[in-house]
Amino acid sequence: MPVRPAQSPTTKSKHSIAILSPSFDHTTTMRPRAILRARELTSRQIHSEAPRHARNPPHAKPLPPRPPRSRVAKWGGRAVVLGTVGGGAYLADREYNASAVTRSLRTAYIGLISTLDYKLNFKPEKSDEIEALHTRVANRLRWVVDTNQGMYLKLGQAIGLQASMLPKPYRVAFAHVFDQAPSVPYEEVVGVFKHDLGIDPMDIFETFTHEAVASASVAQVHKATLKAVVGNPDRVVAVKVQKPAIAKQMDLDLFSYRTLMYLAQKAFDLPLYFVAKYVSEQMRYETSFNREALNARKCAEYLSQTPELRDDIMVPKVYGKEEGYPESDRILVMEWVDGCRLTDKKQIEAWGLKPRDVMDLAISLNAAMTFSWGFVHCDPHPGNILVRPHPTKRGKPQLIVLDHGLYITLRQQFREEYATLWRSLFVLDVPKVEEIGKRWGFGLDPNMFASAILLRPAEIKKGEKQERKPMDKYHQQLEVKKQLKVMLDNEKFIPRELILLGRCQRMMQANNQTLGSPSSRVNITAEWAARGWANSLTGSRTLRAVGLKTWLHDRWEMVLFRVTVWAIDALFRWTSFRNKYLSPRNKLGWEEELQKQMETMAREELGIEIDDSAFAG
């Protein structure tokens, strides 16, 4: 019998494992570590499946569905999310964007509410409530201007200057929009210096006031002393620093303004957008201090070439690269000059100066810019023209012209046409007035066109006056709208220069009125217009160009023009003498009497009533 070989313990162990594991492949062997791994995986699978079967055991009832959230809970959750997102956006806009988006949304909201207010309530059956409607809307717009500040203050001033064309509540709401605003801290001023010039203010100034001496919508002014450089001793200067927020706010502010005017044009069927587009372009230029420095130097150069004005009007010196100092588009350094506001009658008289001499110079400067230079300062409000006793002429004033940010350059053709228009108005050349009016896109009656240019009543063409029936407020407003549409018949031909020139004329009228109308504004302007027209005679209308007959006719009209100006000046002097000595109870000045006549013309020509504040300064 053969003997079976003995099995080793190891061989027996392998067979035992194979028997205990039915799924084990007897043809292979498995290491202990692999076996443990297989058991571990099997154990995980069992434990992971156990809860799944436990949730829904074969004989257990399913869990009831989760109850739906209430509507309040849903909207509450949404409100929390929206509030969180909105609050975060508001804080980010305030901290990093100078609240530019918030300001625009505020403007859009007021614009929408005001438009709906007019659409719903400007109706014939609500004629008695139209005054209250205008008051609501005017107060809303004024609130936006006061709340937003910045560029909105300048827009508010523009509305105030043109308020004579608007209902009374707008004149009341925008009568006193002052270009004043809180100053920014000194740390922000230092930030502008470091960002633009890479230096601290004390690197170029011996002294520099931390508190601003004046603060307006766009910039603030600090008083400082320049460090001496070669050829320039220490100088007391005014340092104009643009507020940091302006650069962030400007684009959205001007976009909001243009958008509102565009929507107003569509909603009320009035051509308004062309004005907004032009004004926003000019306001953008006004924020460039490099441009302002260039304008100041150019104005000083023109003054030096005008003998009638150069000794009596000055422009403070600009300190820049030419003088050895750094320049920036947000920092302007100019000579410091002391003086009082143009309309500070009390101080002017305390110095022994005459208000008439002051206003004669101011009006002459504006007229010279318009008709001789073709380069016009378009922001001549009282704070931008200072008065001081003349350094060399005892008892005479000297004017200091500030803030040269807003200028327009008149095209040669327009300047000649504008001078010709003034000449034609005085010599009653009706065909020429009508020709220029049509060329400029105005569909006005010649008398109304003349009055709009002169800012005084003018009847250059006789006609039968139509009796107008009394109208309620609703139909008065419709008549004004009709006249405006006629006046702006073809806006694409209207010279854009007239927008700001009209603003200048209105400012000069208001300045004169504030001082008691001591100067004959129309006559002084006409005298400079005569010089401008005479210059055109030596240019395009020479003897060879137009022939002897036309050449002689032009000279005769020039004589007639000057005689007419002299006659109106005599009338002005007589009116002033009469009011002062013969009719002491009559306290009306020349501008006030013109205002009364404008009210009469509005009533007779348009059938509407204009109150005393329509043309008030």
Coordinates of C-alpha atoms in Angstrom, one line a residue:
M1 CA 0.0 0.0 0.0
P2 CA 1.5 3.2 -1.0
V3 CA 2.1 5.8 1.7
R4 CA 0.4 9.3 1.3
P5 CA 2.9 12.0 1.9
A6 CA 2.4 14.1 5.0
Q7 CA 0.8 17.6 4.5
S8 CA 2.5 20.6 5.9
P9 CA 0.6 22.9 8.2
T10 CA 0.7 25.7 5.6
T11 CA -0.9 23.5 2.9
K12 CA -3.7 22.6 5.3
S13 CA -4.4 26.2 6.1
K14 CA -4.8 27.1 2.5
H15 CA -7.4 24.4 1.9
S16 CA -9.3 25.4 5.1
I17 CA -9.6 29.0 3.8
A18 CA -10.8 27.7 0.5
I19 CA -13.5 25.6 2.1
L20 CA -14.7 28.5 4.3
S21 CA -15.0 30.8 1.3
P22 CA -17.4 29.3 -1.3
S23 CA -16.8 32.0 -3.8
F24 CA -13.1 31.5 -3.6
D25 CA -11.5 30.3 -6.8
H26 CA -9.6 27.1 -5.8
T27 CA -7.3 27.5 -8.8
T28 CA -5.8 30.7 -7.3
T29 CA -4.4 31.7 -4.0
M30 CA -5.1 34.9 -2.1
R31 CA -2.8 36.7 0.2
P32 CA -4.1 37.6 3.7
R33 CA -3.9 41.4 3.0
A34 CA -6.1 41.0 -0.1
I35 CA -8.6 38.9 1.9
L36 CA -8.9 41.6 4.6
R37 CA -9.5 44.2 1.9
A38 CA -12.3 42.2 0.4
R39 CA -13.9 41.8 3.8
E40 CA -13.6 45.5 4.4
L41 CA -15.3 46.4 1.1
T42 CA -18.1 43.9 1.8
S43 CA -18.7 45.3 5.3
R44 CA -18.9 48.9 3.9
Q45 CA -21.5 47.8 1.3
I46 CA -23.6 46.2 4.0
H47 CA -23.5 49.2 6.3
S48 CA -24.2 51.6 3.5
E49 CA -27.3 49.7 2.3
A50 CA -28.7 49.1 5.8
P51 CA -30.0 52.6 6.4
R52 CA -31.5 52.7 2.9
H53 CA -33.6 49.7 3.8
A54 CA -34.3 51.1 7.2
R55 CA -35.8 54.3 5.8
N56 CA -38.5 52.4 4.0
P57 CA -38.9 49.0 5.6
P58 CA -41.2 46.6 3.7
H59 CA -44.2 47.0 6.1
A60 CA -43.6 50.7 7.2
K61 CA -45.8 53.7 6.1
P62 CA -44.0 56.3 3.9
L63 CA -43.1 59.6 5.6
P64 CA -45.6 62.4 4.9
P65 CA -44.4 65.0 2.3
R66 CA -42.8 68.2 3.5
P67 CA -45.5 71.0 3.8
P68 CA -45.2 73.8 1.2
R69 CA -43.8 77.1 2.2
S70 CA -46.3 79.9 2.7
R71 CA -46.3 82.9 0.3
V72 CA -45.2 85.2 3.1
A73 CA -42.2 83.0 3.8
K74 CA -41.3 82.8 0.1
W75 CA -41.5 86.6 -0.4
G76 CA -39.8 87.2 2.9
G77 CA -36.8 85.1 1.7
R78 CA -36.7 86.9 -1.6
A79 CA -36.8 90.2 0.2
V80 CA -33.9 89.2 2.4
V81 CA -31.9 88.2 -0.7
L82 CA -32.7 91.3 -2.6
G83 CA -32.1 93.5 0.4
T84 CA -28.7 91.9 1.0
V85 CA -27.7 92.3 -2.7
G86 CA -29.1 95.8 -3.0
G87 CA -27.4 96.9 0.3
G88 CA -24.1 95.5 -0.9
A89 CA -24.5 97.2 -4.3
Y90 CA -25.3 100.5 -2.6
L91 CA -22.3 100.3 -0.2
A92 CA -20.0 99.4 -3.1
D93 CA -21.4 102.3 -5.2
R94 CA -20.9 104.7 -2.3
E95 CA -17.4 103.6 -1.4
Y96 CA -15.9 102.9 -4.8
N97 CA -18.0 104.9 -7.3
A98 CA -18.9 108.1 -5.5
S99 CA -22.6 107.1 -5.5
A100 CA -22.7 107.7 -9.3
V101 CA -25.3 104.9 -9.9
T102 CA -27.4 105.9 -6.9
R103 CA -27.6 109.5 -8.1
S104 CA -28.6 108.3 -11.6
L105 CA -31.3 106.1 -10.2
R106 CA -32.6 108.9 -8.0
T107 CA -32.8 111.1 -11.1
A108 CA -34.5 108.5 -13.2
Y109 CA -37.1 107.9 -10.5
I110 CA -38.0 111.6 -10.1
G111 CA -38.1 111.9 -13.9
L112 CA -40.5 109.0 -14.2
I113 CA -42.8 110.2 -11.4
S114 CA -42.9 113.8 -12.8
T115 CA -43.6 112.6 -16.4
L116 CA -46.5 110.4 -15.1
D117 CA -47.8 113.3 -13.0
Y118 CA -48.0 115.5 -16.1
K119 CA -49.5 112.8 -18.2
L120 CA -52.2 112.1 -15.7
N121 CA -53.0 115.6 -14.4
F122 CA -52.4 118.1 -17.2
K123 CA -55.9 118.1 -18.5
P124 CA -58.5 120.7 -19.4
E125 CA -60.8 119.6 -16.6
K126 CA -58.0 120.1 -14.1
S127 CA -57.0 123.6 -15.2
D128 CA -57.3 125.0 -11.7
E129 CA -54.8 122.4 -10.4
I130 CA -52.1 123.1 -13.0
E131 CA -50.3 125.6 -10.8
A132 CA -50.1 122.9 -8.0
L133 CA -48.9 120.4 -10.6
H134 CA -46.0 122.7 -11.7
T135 CA -45.1 123.3 -8.1
R136 CA -44.9 119.6 -7.3
V137 CA -42.7 118.8 -10.2
A138 CA -40.4 121.9 -9.7
N139 CA -39.9 121.0 -6.1
R140 CA -39.0 117.4 -7.0
L141 CA -36.4 118.6 -9.5
R142 CA -35.0 121.1 -7.0
W143 CA -34.7 118.3 -4.5
V144 CA -32.7 116.2 -7.0
V145 CA -30.3 119.1 -7.6
D146 CA -29.8 119.8 -3.9
T147 CA -29.4 116.1 -3.0
N148 CA -27.1 115.1 -5.8
Q149 CA -24.9 118.2 -5.7
G150 CA -21.9 118.1 -8.0
M151 CA -22.7 118.7 -11.7
Y152 CA -26.4 118.9 -10.8
L153 CA -25.8 122.3 -9.3
K154 CA -24.7 123.7 -12.6
L155 CA -27.7 122.1 -14.3
G156 CA -29.9 123.8 -11.7
Q157 CA -28.3 127.1 -12.4
A158 CA -29.0 126.7 -16.1
I159 CA -32.7 126.0 -15.3
G160 CA -32.8 129.1 -13.1
L161 CA -31.3 131.4 -15.8
Q162 CA -33.9 130.2 -18.4
A163 CA -36.8 130.3 -15.9
S164 CA -38.5 133.2 -17.6
M165 CA -39.6 130.7 -20.3
L166 CA -41.0 128.4 -17.6
P167 CA -44.1 128.5 -15.4
K168 CA -43.8 130.6 -12.2
P169 CA -43.2 127.6 -9.8
Y170 CA -40.0 126.8 -11.6
R171 CA -38.9 130.4 -11.3
V172 CA -39.6 130.2 -7.5
A173 CA -37.9 126.8 -7.1
F174 CA -34.7 127.7 -9.0
A175 CA -34.4 131.4 -8.2
H176 CA -31.4 130.9 -5.9
V177 CA -29.3 127.9 -6.9
F178 CA -25.9 128.8 -5.5
D179 CA -22.9 127.0 -6.8
Q180 CA -21.7 126.1 -3.3
A181 CA -21.1 122.7 -1.8
P182 CA -19.3 121.2 1.2
S183 CA -15.6 120.9 0.9
V184 CA -13.7 117.6 0.9
P185 CA -11.2 116.8 3.7
Y186 CA -7.5 117.8 3.3
E187 CA -6.6 114.1 3.0
E188 CA -8.5 113.8 -0.2
V189 CA -6.8 117.0 -1.6
V190 CA -3.5 115.3 -0.8
G191 CA -4.7 112.2 -2.6
V192 CA -5.4 114.3 -5.8
F193 CA -1.9 115.8 -5.7
K194 CA -0.2 112.4 -5.2
H195 CA -2.3 110.7 -7.9
D196 CA -1.9 113.5 -10.5
L197 CA 1.6 114.9 -9.7
G198 CA 3.2 112.2 -7.5
I199 CA 3.9 114.8 -4.8
D200 CA 2.6 116.2 -1.6
P201 CA 1.3 119.9 -1.6
M202 CA 4.0 120.9 0.7
D203 CA 6.6 119.8 -1.8
I204 CA 5.9 122.9 -3.9
F205 CA 4.2 125.3 -1.4
E206 CA 5.6 127.0 1.6
T207 CA 2.2 127.3 3.1
F208 CA -1.1 125.6 2.2
T209 CA -4.4 126.0 4.1
H210 CA -5.9 122.7 5.1
E211 CA -9.4 124.2 5.1
A212 CA -10.8 125.4 1.7
V213 CA -11.5 129.1 1.5
A214 CA -14.2 128.4 -1.1
S215 CA -16.0 125.3 -2.3
A216 CA -18.2 124.9 -5.3
S217 CA -19.9 122.0 -7.1
V218 CA -16.8 120.8 -9.1
A219 CA -13.8 122.1 -7.1
Q220 CA -12.6 123.9 -4.0
V221 CA -10.0 126.6 -3.5
H222 CA -7.1 126.7 -1.0
K223 CA -4.9 129.7 -0.3
A224 CA -1.2 128.9 -0.5
T225 CA 2.3 130.4 -0.9
L226 CA 4.5 129.0 -3.7
K227 CA 8.1 128.1 -3.0
A228 CA 10.5 130.4 -4.9
V229 CA 12.0 129.1 -8.1
V230 CA 14.5 130.8 -10.4
G231 CA 13.0 134.1 -11.6
N232 CA 9.9 133.8 -9.4
P233 CA 9.9 134.9 -5.7
D234 CA 7.4 133.6 -3.2
R235 CA 3.8 134.2 -4.4
V236 CA 0.5 134.0 -2.6
V237 CA -1.7 131.9 -4.9
A238 CA -5.2 130.4 -5.2
V239 CA -5.0 126.6 -5.6
K240 CA -8.1 125.1 -7.3
V241 CA -8.4 121.4 -6.7
Q242 CA -11.1 119.3 -8.4
K243 CA -13.1 117.1 -6.0
P244 CA -12.2 113.4 -6.5
A245 CA -15.8 112.3 -6.9
I246 CA -16.3 114.4 -10.1
A247 CA -14.3 112.1 -12.3
K248 CA -16.4 109.1 -11.2
Q249 CA -19.8 110.9 -11.3
M250 CA -19.5 113.0 -14.5
D251 CA -20.2 110.5 -17.2
L252 CA -23.3 109.1 -15.5
D253 CA -24.5 112.5 -14.4
L254 CA -24.4 113.9 -18.0
F255 CA -25.8 110.7 -19.4
S256 CA -28.8 111.0 -17.0
Y257 CA -29.3 114.6 -18.0
R258 CA -29.3 113.8 -21.7
T259 CA -31.6 110.9 -21.2
L260 CA -34.1 112.9 -19.2
M261 CA -34.2 115.6 -21.9
Y262 CA -34.6 113.0 -24.6
L263 CA -37.5 111.4 -22.8
A264 CA -39.0 114.9 -22.1
Q265 CA -38.8 115.6 -25.9
K266 CA -40.6 112.4 -26.7
A267 CA -43.2 112.8 -23.9
F268 CA -44.1 116.5 -24.5
D269 CA -43.3 116.8 -28.2
L270 CA -40.9 119.7 -27.8
P271 CA -37.4 119.9 -29.4
L272 CA -35.2 119.9 -26.2
Y273 CA -32.5 117.2 -26.7
F274 CA -30.3 119.3 -28.9
V275 CA -29.8 121.8 -26.0
A276 CA -28.9 119.0 -23.6
K277 CA -26.4 117.5 -26.0
Y278 CA -24.6 120.8 -26.5
V279 CA -24.7 121.8 -22.8
S280 CA -23.3 118.4 -21.6
E281 CA -20.4 118.7 -24.1
Q282 CA -19.5 122.2 -22.7
M283 CA -19.8 121.1 -19.1
R284 CA -17.4 118.3 -19.8
Y285 CA -14.9 120.8 -21.0
E286 CA -15.4 122.8 -17.9
T287 CA -13.9 120.0 -15.7
S288 CA -10.5 120.2 -17.5
F289 CA -8.2 122.5 -15.6
N290 CA -5.5 122.4 -18.3
R291 CA -8.2 123.8 -20.7
E292 CA -9.1 126.4 -18.1
A293 CA -5.4 127.5 -17.8
L294 CA -5.2 127.8 -21.6
N295 CA -8.4 129.9 -21.7
A296 CA -7.2 132.2 -19.0
R297 CA -3.9 132.9 -20.8
K298 CA -5.9 133.5 -24.1
C299 CA -8.3 135.9 -22.4
A300 CA -5.4 137.8 -20.9
E301 CA -3.8 138.0 -24.4
Y302 CA -7.0 139.4 -26.0
L303 CA -7.3 142.0 -23.2
S304 CA -3.8 143.2 -23.9
Q305 CA -4.9 143.9 -27.5
T306 CA -8.0 145.8 -26.5
P307 CA -7.0 149.4 -25.4
E308 CA -10.5 150.3 -24.1
L309 CA -10.3 147.5 -21.5
R310 CA -6.8 146.3 -20.8
D311 CA -6.1 148.8 -17.9
D312 CA -9.4 148.2 -16.2
I313 CA -9.8 144.5 -16.4
M314 CA -7.3 141.8 -15.4
V315 CA -6.9 138.0 -15.4
P316 CA -4.9 136.5 -12.6
K317 CA -1.6 134.9 -13.7
V318 CA -1.6 131.2 -14.1
Y319 CA 1.4 129.3 -12.7
G320 CA 2.3 126.2 -14.7
K321 CA 5.2 124.6 -16.6
E322 CA 6.1 127.9 -18.3
E323 CA 6.7 129.3 -14.8
G324 CA 8.6 126.2 -13.5
Y325 CA 5.7 124.5 -11.7
P326 CA 3.9 121.2 -12.4
E327 CA 0.5 121.1 -14.1
S328 CA -2.5 118.8 -13.8
D329 CA -5.9 118.5 -15.3
R330 CA -7.4 118.6 -11.8
I331 CA -5.1 121.2 -10.2
L332 CA -4.9 124.8 -11.1
V333 CA -2.6 127.4 -9.5
M334 CA -3.3 131.1 -10.1
E335 CA -2.3 134.4 -8.6
W336 CA -4.3 135.4 -5.5
V337 CA -6.3 138.7 -5.9
D338 CA -8.6 140.2 -3.3
G339 CA -11.9 141.8 -4.3
C340 CA -15.7 141.7 -3.7
R341 CA -18.4 140.2 -5.8
L342 CA -19.6 142.1 -8.9
T343 CA -23.0 142.7 -7.3
D344 CA -21.8 143.7 -3.8
K345 CA -23.2 147.2 -4.0
K346 CA -22.5 148.0 -0.3
Q347 CA -18.8 147.3 -0.6
I348 CA -18.5 148.9 -4.0
E349 CA -19.9 152.2 -2.6
A350 CA -17.9 151.9 0.6
W351 CA -14.7 152.0 -1.6
G352 CA -16.1 155.2 -3.2
L353 CA -16.7 153.5 -6.5
K354 CA -19.8 153.9 -8.8
P355 CA -22.0 150.9 -9.6
R356 CA -22.5 152.3 -13.1
D357 CA -18.7 152.3 -13.8
V358 CA -18.6 148.7 -12.6
M359 CA -21.4 147.4 -14.7
D360 CA -20.3 149.4 -17.8
L361 CA -17.0 147.5 -17.6
A362 CA -18.7 144.1 -17.1
I363 CA -21.1 144.6 -20.0
S364 CA -18.3 146.0 -22.2
L365 CA -16.2 142.9 -21.5
N366 CA -19.0 140.6 -22.5
A367 CA -19.8 142.5 -25.6
A368 CA -16.1 142.8 -26.7
M369 CA -15.7 139.0 -26.3
T370 CA -18.8 138.5 -28.4
F371 CA -18.4 140.9 -31.3
S372 CA -14.6 141.6 -31.4
W373 CA -12.8 138.6 -30.0
G374 CA -15.1 135.8 -30.8
F375 CA -14.0 134.1 -27.6
V376 CA -16.6 134.3 -24.9
H377 CA -16.6 133.6 -21.2
C378 CA -19.9 131.9 -20.7
D379 CA -20.2 131.9 -16.9
P380 CA -20.2 135.6 -15.9
H381 CA -22.1 135.2 -12.6
P382 CA -21.2 137.7 -9.8
G383 CA -18.8 135.3 -8.0
N384 CA -16.7 135.0 -11.2
I385 CA -16.1 138.7 -11.6
L386 CA -14.5 140.5 -8.7
V387 CA -14.2 144.2 -8.1
R388 CA -11.5 146.2 -6.4
P389 CA -10.3 149.8 -6.4
H390 CA -8.1 150.5 -9.4
P391 CA -4.4 150.4 -8.4
T392 CA -3.5 153.5 -10.4
K393 CA -6.9 155.3 -11.2
R394 CA -8.3 156.9 -8.1
G395 CA -12.1 156.5 -7.7
K396 CA -12.3 153.9 -10.6
P397 CA -12.9 150.2 -10.4
Q398 CA -10.9 147.3 -11.7
L399 CA -12.5 144.0 -12.5
I400 CA -10.8 140.6 -11.9
V401 CA -12.1 137.8 -14.2
L402 CA -12.1 134.3 -12.6
D403 CA -13.1 130.7 -13.5
H404 CA -12.2 130.4 -17.2
G405 CA -13.5 126.8 -17.6
L406 CA -16.5 127.6 -19.8
Y407 CA -15.6 129.4 -23.0
I408 CA -17.0 129.1 -26.6
T409 CA -15.2 130.2 -29.8
L410 CA -17.6 131.8 -32.3
R411 CA -17.3 131.0 -35.9
Q412 CA -16.4 134.0 -38.1
Q413 CA -19.6 133.6 -40.1
F414 CA -21.8 133.5 -37.0
R415 CA -20.1 136.5 -35.5
E416 CA -20.7 138.6 -38.6
E417 CA -24.3 137.5 -38.8
Y418 CA -24.9 138.2 -35.1
A419 CA -23.4 141.7 -35.4
T420 CA -25.5 142.3 -38.6
L421 CA -28.6 141.1 -36.7
W422 CA -28.0 143.7 -33.9
R423 CA -27.4 146.4 -36.5
S424 CA -30.6 145.4 -38.4
L425 CA -32.7 145.5 -35.2
F426 CA -31.6 149.1 -34.5
V427 CA -32.1 150.5 -38.0
L428 CA -35.4 148.5 -38.5
D429 CA -34.1 146.4 -41.4
V430 CA -37.0 144.0 -41.2
P431 CA -36.1 141.9 -44.3
K432 CA -32.6 141.3 -43.0
V433 CA -33.9 140.3 -39.5
E434 CA -36.4 137.9 -41.2
E435 CA -33.6 136.5 -43.4
I436 CA -31.3 135.8 -40.5
G437 CA -34.1 134.3 -38.4
K438 CA -35.1 131.9 -41.2
R439 CA -31.4 131.0 -41.9
W440 CA -31.0 130.1 -38.2
G441 CA -34.1 127.9 -38.2
F442 CA -36.4 130.2 -36.1
G443 CA -40.0 130.4 -37.2
L444 CA -40.8 133.4 -35.0
D445 CA -42.5 136.6 -35.8
P446 CA -39.8 139.3 -36.4
N447 CA -40.9 141.3 -33.3
M448 CA -40.7 138.2 -31.0
F449 CA -37.3 137.2 -32.6
A450 CA -36.0 140.7 -32.0
S451 CA -37.2 140.7 -28.4
A452 CA -35.6 137.3 -27.7
I453 CA -32.2 138.6 -29.0
L454 CA -32.3 142.0 -27.2
L455 CA -34.0 140.7 -24.0
R456 CA -36.2 143.8 -24.3
P457 CA -39.5 144.6 -26.1
A458 CA -38.9 145.3 -29.8
E459 CA -41.4 146.2 -32.5
I460 CA -39.6 146.4 -35.8
K461 CA -42.6 145.4 -37.9
K462 CA -46.0 147.0 -37.6
G463 CA -49.0 144.8 -37.8
E464 CA -52.6 144.6 -36.6
K465 CA -52.8 143.5 -33.0
Q466 CA -55.3 140.8 -32.6
E467 CA -57.6 140.9 -29.6
R468 CA -57.1 137.7 -27.6
K469 CA -59.7 136.2 -25.4
P470 CA -58.8 135.4 -21.8
M471 CA -57.6 131.8 -21.4
D472 CA -57.5 129.4 -18.5
K473 CA -54.2 128.0 -17.3
Y474 CA -54.4 124.9 -19.4
H475 CA -54.9 126.7 -22.7
Q476 CA -52.2 129.3 -21.7
Q477 CA -49.7 126.4 -21.3
L478 CA -50.8 125.0 -24.7
E479 CA -50.2 128.4 -26.3
V480 CA -46.7 128.7 -24.8
K481 CA -45.9 125.2 -26.1
K482 CA -47.2 126.1 -29.5
Q483 CA -45.0 129.3 -29.6
L484 CA -41.9 127.3 -28.5
K485 CA -42.5 124.7 -31.2
V486 CA -42.8 127.6 -33.8
M487 CA -39.7 129.3 -32.4
L488 CA -37.7 126.0 -32.6
D489 CA -39.2 125.2 -36.0
N490 CA -36.0 123.6 -37.4
E491 CA -33.6 123.1 -34.6
K492 CA -30.8 121.6 -36.7
F493 CA -30.2 125.1 -38.2
I494 CA -30.2 126.9 -34.9
P495 CA -26.6 128.0 -34.1
R496 CA -25.5 126.2 -31.0
E497 CA -23.6 129.3 -29.9
L498 CA -26.9 131.1 -29.2
I499 CA -27.6 128.7 -26.3
L500 CA -24.7 130.0 -24.2
L501 CA -24.7 133.5 -25.6
G502 CA -28.3 133.8 -24.4
R503 CA -27.1 132.6 -21.0
C504 CA -24.5 135.3 -20.9
Q505 CA -26.9 138.0 -21.9
R506 CA -29.3 136.8 -19.2
M507 CA -26.6 136.9 -16.6
M508 CA -25.5 140.4 -17.5
Q509 CA -29.1 141.5 -17.4
A510 CA -29.5 140.0 -13.9
N511 CA -26.2 141.5 -12.6
N512 CA -27.3 145.0 -13.9
Q513 CA -30.7 144.6 -12.3
T514 CA -29.2 143.5 -8.9
L515 CA -27.2 146.7 -8.8
G516 CA -30.3 148.8 -9.6
S517 CA -29.9 149.0 -13.4
P518 CA -27.2 151.7 -13.5
S519 CA -26.0 150.8 -17.0
S520 CA -27.6 150.9 -20.4
R521 CA -27.0 147.2 -21.2
V522 CA -28.5 147.2 -24.7
N523 CA -26.7 150.3 -25.8
I524 CA -23.3 149.2 -24.6
T525 CA -23.8 145.9 -26.3
A526 CA -25.0 147.6 -29.5
E527 CA -22.0 149.9 -29.6
W528 CA -19.6 146.9 -29.6
A529 CA -21.9 145.2 -32.2
A530 CA -21.4 148.3 -34.4
R531 CA -17.6 147.9 -34.1
G532 CA -17.9 144.2 -35.0
W533 CA -20.1 145.0 -38.0
A534 CA -17.7 147.8 -39.1
N535 CA -14.9 145.2 -39.1
S536 CA -17.0 143.0 -41.4
L537 CA -17.3 146.0 -43.8
T538 CA -13.6 146.1 -44.2
G539 CA -13.5 142.3 -44.7
S540 CA -16.1 140.6 -47.0
R541 CA -18.1 143.8 -47.9
T542 CA -15.4 145.9 -49.5
L543 CA -16.1 148.4 -52.3
R544 CA -14.7 146.0 -54.9
A545 CA -16.7 143.1 -53.6
V546 CA -20.2 144.7 -53.3
G547 CA -20.0 147.7 -55.7
L548 CA -20.4 151.5 -55.0
K549 CA -24.1 151.5 -54.4
T550 CA -24.1 148.8 -51.8
W551 CA -20.9 150.1 -50.2
L552 CA -22.5 153.6 -49.7
H553 CA -25.7 152.0 -48.4
D554 CA -23.6 150.1 -45.8
R555 CA -21.9 153.3 -44.6
W556 CA -25.3 155.1 -44.4
E557 CA -26.7 152.3 -42.3
M558 CA -23.7 152.4 -40.0
V559 CA -24.3 156.1 -39.4
L560 CA -28.0 155.4 -38.8
F561 CA -27.1 152.6 -36.4
R562 CA -24.8 154.9 -34.3
V563 CA -27.4 157.7 -34.3
T564 CA -30.1 155.2 -33.1
V565 CA -27.8 153.9 -30.3
W566 CA -27.1 157.5 -29.3
A567 CA -30.8 158.3 -29.2
I568 CA -31.6 155.2 -27.0
D569 CA -28.7 156.1 -24.7
A570 CA -30.2 159.6 -24.3
L571 CA -33.6 158.0 -23.5
F572 CA -31.9 155.8 -20.9
R573 CA -30.3 158.8 -19.2
W574 CA -33.6 160.7 -19.3
T575 CA -35.4 157.8 -17.7
S576 CA -32.7 157.5 -14.9
F577 CA -32.9 161.3 -14.3
R578 CA -36.7 161.3 -14.2
N579 CA -36.9 158.4 -11.8
K580 CA -34.3 159.9 -9.5
Y581 CA -35.3 163.5 -9.4
L582 CA -38.8 164.1 -11.0
S583 CA -40.6 160.9 -9.9
P584 CA -38.9 159.8 -6.6
R585 CA -41.7 157.4 -5.9
N586 CA -40.9 155.5 -9.1
K587 CA -38.2 153.1 -7.9
L588 CA -38.1 151.1 -11.2
G589 CA -34.8 151.0 -12.9
W590 CA -34.2 150.7 -16.7
E591 CA -34.2 146.9 -16.7
E592 CA -37.4 146.9 -14.5
E593 CA -39.2 149.1 -17.0
L594 CA -38.1 146.8 -19.9
Q595 CA -39.5 144.0 -17.8
K596 CA -42.9 145.6 -17.5
Q597 CA -42.9 146.1 -21.3
M598 CA -42.0 142.5 -21.8
E599 CA -44.9 141.5 -19.6
T600 CA -47.2 143.6 -21.8
M601 CA -45.8 142.1 -25.0
A602 CA -46.3 138.6 -23.7
R603 CA -49.9 139.4 -22.8
E604 CA -50.7 141.0 -26.2
E605 CA -48.7 138.7 -28.5
L606 CA -49.2 135.4 -26.7
G607 CA -52.2 136.0 -24.6
I608 CA -50.4 134.9 -21.4
E609 CA -49.6 136.6 -18.1
I610 CA -46.1 136.8 -16.8
D611 CA -45.6 137.9 -13.2
D612 CA -42.9 140.3 -12.0
S613 CA -40.4 137.6 -11.1
A614 CA -40.1 136.3 -14.7
F615 CA -37.2 138.5 -15.5
A616 CA -35.9 139.1 -12.0
G617 CA -32.2 138.7 -11.4

